[in-house]
Amino acid sequence: MAVSGDGKNFIGAIQGLRGIAALSVLIVHLQDMPLLAGFLPPIWPWLEATVNLGGHGVELFFMISGFLIPASLMRHRSVGKFFLDRALRILPVFVILHLILFTAGPLVGYKFFKGIDLATYLKLFFVNLTFLPDALGLPIGQQNAWTLSYEWAFYILFAMIFVMVMQRRNWLLAAPFILLGLAGIAFRPIAAFFLVGLLFSLVDLRIRVVGWPGLLAGILCGIAMYVSIEYVHPLAALLPGALLFGMVLAPDSGIAAALSGKFLQFLGKISYSLYLVHPFALFPLQVIGVKLAAYGVNLWLLWAGFAGIGLIAALIAGTVSYELIEVRLRRLLDPALRGLFFGVRREARYVA
């Protein structure tokens, strides 16, 4: 979910890959939300299983972060400034949605709040606000925000290792953080995908397969990665994931050219907002779908309407969130907070 704000470091194919990641997660919810609400028509098991694979778009996000974060730290040369940029990138959209969820959720009967008392409500409010529900085994309010816990853990661990190795020149001091990261991977193996991106950030390795063979190879590696995560083990998916990412980074490869198309570039630009906002955009349609199903409306018609209108609503909501929160609100917050913490005022720039 991180992307460089430096134009000279911008890689269009990574932007497109981010768009694919967000879109694949959205497609899963276009099936899951009707299923959970009870108006998904009977579909072939293979189709349901195939759509559910889209949830592994999050591992694509992890590879992208692993690739971009080291360059971001080197560019900032300050852990404090790096974390300010990370906070400005992640928190505005997340916090606004968090406040909407905990304010409007109980009023509209959102299932997350059913049967809880005030003490539990307050506990869930603060635990979710600090990205700790997964670590504490508590319910997650924002459907997709669990991945932000992984992102922040990676930022913190890598920043600590960066300080010990690059600034203090002491691998011994870095060892506990490295071991903690490895323990995290043992506990949550999908975190290993950060290492794929990290590898390509440290080693100038690019896999150049041009034309349609490169496009086909990239698609097959992506499919192999998703299937391996789901049906074998996340660690088994690291090889196809690395092959895919190596091809994405080669500017003239077939898959990189496909990912550089205008629509995927647009999706990549709004991907963070799209990823977090789309469950909120789909929720009213889910409620309407339940009511219409109770009136006997054909389930196939309901699902088609939910998917079609939901896709449009999610794209609109993601675009609005990007423009109003990620761009305009950040433009206001960036110089003020930079001046407050570092005594420096500058023109805000978009850092994704």
Short mmCIF file of C-alpha atoms in Angstrom, two decimals, residues 106-283:
data_model
loop_
_atom_site.label_atom_id
_atom_site.label_comp_id
_atom_site.label_asym_id
_atom_site.label_seq_id
_atom_site.Cartn_x
_atom_site.Cartn_y
_atom_site.Cartn_z
CA PRO A 106 -24.70 1.02 16.04
CA LEU A 107 -27.42 3.27 14.59
CA VAL A 108 -27.88 1.25 11.39
CA GLY A 109 -27.68 -2.12 13.13
CA TYR A 110 -24.31 -3.18 11.80
CA LYS A 111 -23.74 -6.74 13.06
CA PHE A 112 -20.32 -5.90 14.52
CA PHE A 113 -22.03 -3.96 17.34
CA LYS A 114 -24.86 -6.34 18.16
CA GLY A 115 -25.00 -7.48 21.79
CA ILE A 116 -22.04 -5.46 23.10
CA ASP A 117 -22.06 -3.19 26.16
CA LEU A 118 -20.45 0.24 26.52
CA ALA A 119 -17.20 -1.13 27.99
CA THR A 120 -16.79 -3.56 25.08
CA TYR A 121 -17.64 -0.80 22.61
CA LEU A 122 -14.92 1.46 24.03
CA LYS A 123 -12.39 -1.37 24.11
CA LEU A 124 -13.08 -2.26 20.48
CA PHE A 125 -12.94 1.43 19.52
CA PHE A 126 -9.43 1.94 20.89
CA VAL A 127 -8.08 -1.50 19.96
CA ASN A 128 -9.21 -1.06 16.36
CA LEU A 129 -7.91 2.51 16.26
CA THR A 130 -4.42 1.26 17.17
CA PHE A 131 -4.40 -1.65 14.68
CA LEU A 132 -4.25 -4.26 17.47
CA PRO A 133 -7.39 -6.42 17.14
CA ASP A 134 -5.63 -9.22 15.25
CA ALA A 135 -2.76 -9.33 17.75
CA LEU A 136 -5.20 -9.40 20.69
CA GLY A 137 -7.65 -11.82 19.10
CA LEU A 138 -10.49 -9.27 19.05
CA PRO A 139 -13.01 -8.53 16.29
CA ILE A 140 -11.90 -6.24 13.46
CA GLY A 141 -14.27 -3.38 12.70
CA GLN A 142 -13.13 -2.33 9.24
CA GLN A 143 -13.31 -5.40 7.08
CA ASN A 144 -9.99 -4.86 5.30
CA ALA A 145 -8.01 -2.95 7.92
CA TRP A 146 -6.38 -6.12 9.32
CA THR A 147 -3.67 -5.78 6.67
CA LEU A 148 -2.67 -2.40 8.11
CA SER A 149 -1.48 -4.20 11.24
CA TYR A 150 0.97 -6.10 9.04
CA GLU A 151 2.01 -2.90 7.29
CA TRP A 152 2.76 -1.04 10.53
CA ALA A 153 4.62 -4.02 11.98
CA PHE A 154 6.80 -4.12 8.86
CA TYR A 155 7.42 -0.36 8.98
CA ILE A 156 8.48 -0.49 12.63
CA LEU A 157 10.70 -3.56 12.35
CA PHE A 158 12.38 -2.42 9.16
CA ALA A 159 12.93 1.09 10.55
CA MET A 160 14.59 -0.35 13.66
CA ILE A 161 16.81 -2.60 11.55
CA PHE A 162 17.62 0.36 9.30
CA VAL A 163 18.71 2.46 12.29
CA MET A 164 20.90 -0.29 13.75
CA VAL A 165 22.53 -1.32 10.48
CA MET A 166 22.70 1.86 8.38
CA GLN A 167 23.13 4.49 11.08
CA ARG A 168 24.80 2.67 13.97
CA ARG A 169 26.60 0.07 11.82
CA ASN A 170 25.81 -2.64 14.34
CA TRP A 171 24.27 -5.90 13.13
CA LEU A 172 24.28 -7.26 16.67
CA LEU A 173 21.78 -4.62 17.77
CA ALA A 174 19.67 -5.39 14.69
CA ALA A 175 19.59 -9.13 15.43
CA PRO A 176 16.65 -9.05 17.92
CA PHE A 177 14.49 -7.18 15.41
CA ILE A 178 15.43 -9.58 12.62
CA LEU A 179 14.57 -12.52 14.86
CA LEU A 180 11.29 -10.87 15.81
CA GLY A 181 10.47 -10.45 12.12
CA LEU A 182 11.23 -14.11 11.44
CA ALA A 183 9.07 -15.12 14.40
CA GLY A 184 6.27 -13.00 12.94
CA ILE A 185 6.60 -14.85 9.62
CA ALA A 186 6.46 -18.19 11.45
CA PHE A 187 3.27 -17.01 13.19
CA ARG A 188 1.73 -15.37 10.09
CA PRO A 189 3.44 -16.84 6.99
CA ILE A 190 1.84 -14.38 4.56
CA ALA A 191 4.12 -11.71 6.06
CA ALA A 192 6.94 -13.40 4.12
CA PHE A 193 5.73 -11.57 1.01
CA PHE A 194 7.27 -8.38 2.38
CA LEU A 195 10.60 -10.17 1.94
CA VAL A 196 9.95 -10.70 -1.78
CA GLY A 197 9.67 -6.96 -2.34
CA LEU A 198 12.59 -6.34 0.00
CA LEU A 199 14.77 -8.72 -2.01
CA PHE A 200 14.10 -6.85 -5.25
CA SER A 201 14.76 -3.53 -3.53
CA LEU A 202 18.22 -4.71 -2.48
CA VAL A 203 19.21 -6.67 -5.61
CA ASP A 204 19.07 -5.23 -9.12
CA LEU A 205 17.29 -8.26 -10.55
CA ARG A 206 14.66 -7.88 -13.26
CA ILE A 207 13.03 -10.65 -15.29
CA ARG A 208 12.51 -9.51 -18.88
CA VAL A 209 9.98 -11.52 -20.89
CA VAL A 210 8.66 -9.29 -23.66
CA GLY A 211 5.42 -9.30 -25.63
CA TRP A 212 2.53 -11.68 -25.21
CA PRO A 213 4.76 -14.47 -23.78
CA GLY A 214 5.65 -12.07 -20.96
CA LEU A 215 2.00 -11.23 -20.37
CA LEU A 216 1.08 -14.93 -20.31
CA ALA A 217 4.01 -15.76 -18.01
CA GLY A 218 2.99 -13.00 -15.60
CA ILE A 219 -0.63 -14.17 -15.52
CA LEU A 220 0.39 -17.79 -14.95
CA CYS A 221 2.77 -16.79 -12.14
CA GLY A 222 0.00 -14.72 -10.54
CA ILE A 223 -2.42 -17.65 -10.74
CA ALA A 224 0.21 -20.02 -9.34
CA MET A 225 0.88 -17.62 -6.48
CA TYR A 226 -2.81 -17.26 -5.55
CA VAL A 227 -3.49 -21.01 -5.82
CA SER A 228 -0.38 -21.93 -3.81
CA ILE A 229 -1.32 -19.57 -0.97
CA GLU A 230 -4.84 -20.97 -0.83
CA TYR A 231 -4.24 -24.69 -1.33
CA VAL A 232 -0.59 -25.41 -0.49
CA HIS A 233 1.16 -22.94 1.85
CA PRO A 234 2.05 -19.23 1.65
CA LEU A 235 5.76 -20.06 1.60
CA ALA A 236 5.21 -22.25 -1.47
CA ALA A 237 3.81 -19.18 -3.22
CA LEU A 238 6.95 -17.11 -2.72
CA LEU A 239 8.64 -18.43 -5.87
CA PRO A 240 5.81 -17.66 -8.34
CA GLY A 241 5.28 -14.38 -6.49
CA ALA A 242 8.94 -13.48 -6.92
CA LEU A 243 8.88 -14.42 -10.61
CA LEU A 244 5.79 -12.27 -11.12
CA PHE A 245 7.29 -9.32 -9.26
CA GLY A 246 10.57 -9.59 -11.17
CA MET A 247 8.65 -9.37 -14.45
CA VAL A 248 6.57 -6.45 -13.19
CA LEU A 249 9.75 -4.51 -12.44
CA ALA A 250 11.23 -5.06 -15.92
CA PRO A 251 9.97 -1.99 -17.84
CA ASP A 252 9.73 -3.68 -21.25
CA SER A 253 8.23 -6.99 -20.11
CA GLY A 254 4.83 -8.04 -21.39
CA ILE A 255 3.14 -8.00 -17.98
CA ALA A 256 4.62 -4.58 -17.13
CA ALA A 257 3.25 -3.13 -20.37
CA ALA A 258 -0.23 -4.51 -19.59
CA LEU A 259 -0.14 -3.11 -16.06
CA SER A 260 0.77 0.34 -17.41
CA GLY A 261 -2.61 0.77 -19.12
CA LYS A 262 -4.69 3.82 -18.20
CA PHE A 263 -7.48 2.04 -16.33
CA LEU A 264 -5.11 0.03 -14.14
CA GLN A 265 -3.08 3.19 -13.50
CA PHE A 266 -6.27 4.89 -12.32
CA LEU A 267 -7.14 1.92 -10.10
CA GLY A 268 -3.63 1.94 -8.69
CA LYS A 269 -3.86 5.63 -7.89
CA ILE A 270 -7.07 5.22 -5.87
CA SER A 271 -6.23 1.69 -4.65
CA TYR A 272 -5.75 2.50 -0.97
CA SER A 273 -9.05 4.37 -0.72
CA LEU A 274 -10.78 1.78 -2.90
CA TYR A 275 -9.45 -1.04 -0.71
CA LEU A 276 -10.69 0.48 2.57
CA VAL A 277 -13.84 2.28 1.40
CA HIS A 278 -15.53 -0.29 -0.79
CA PRO A 279 -17.13 -2.34 2.06
CA PHE A 280 -18.79 0.89 3.23
CA ALA A 281 -20.05 1.57 -0.29
CA LEU A 282 -21.39 -1.98 -0.63
CA PHE A 283 -23.10 -2.16 2.78
#
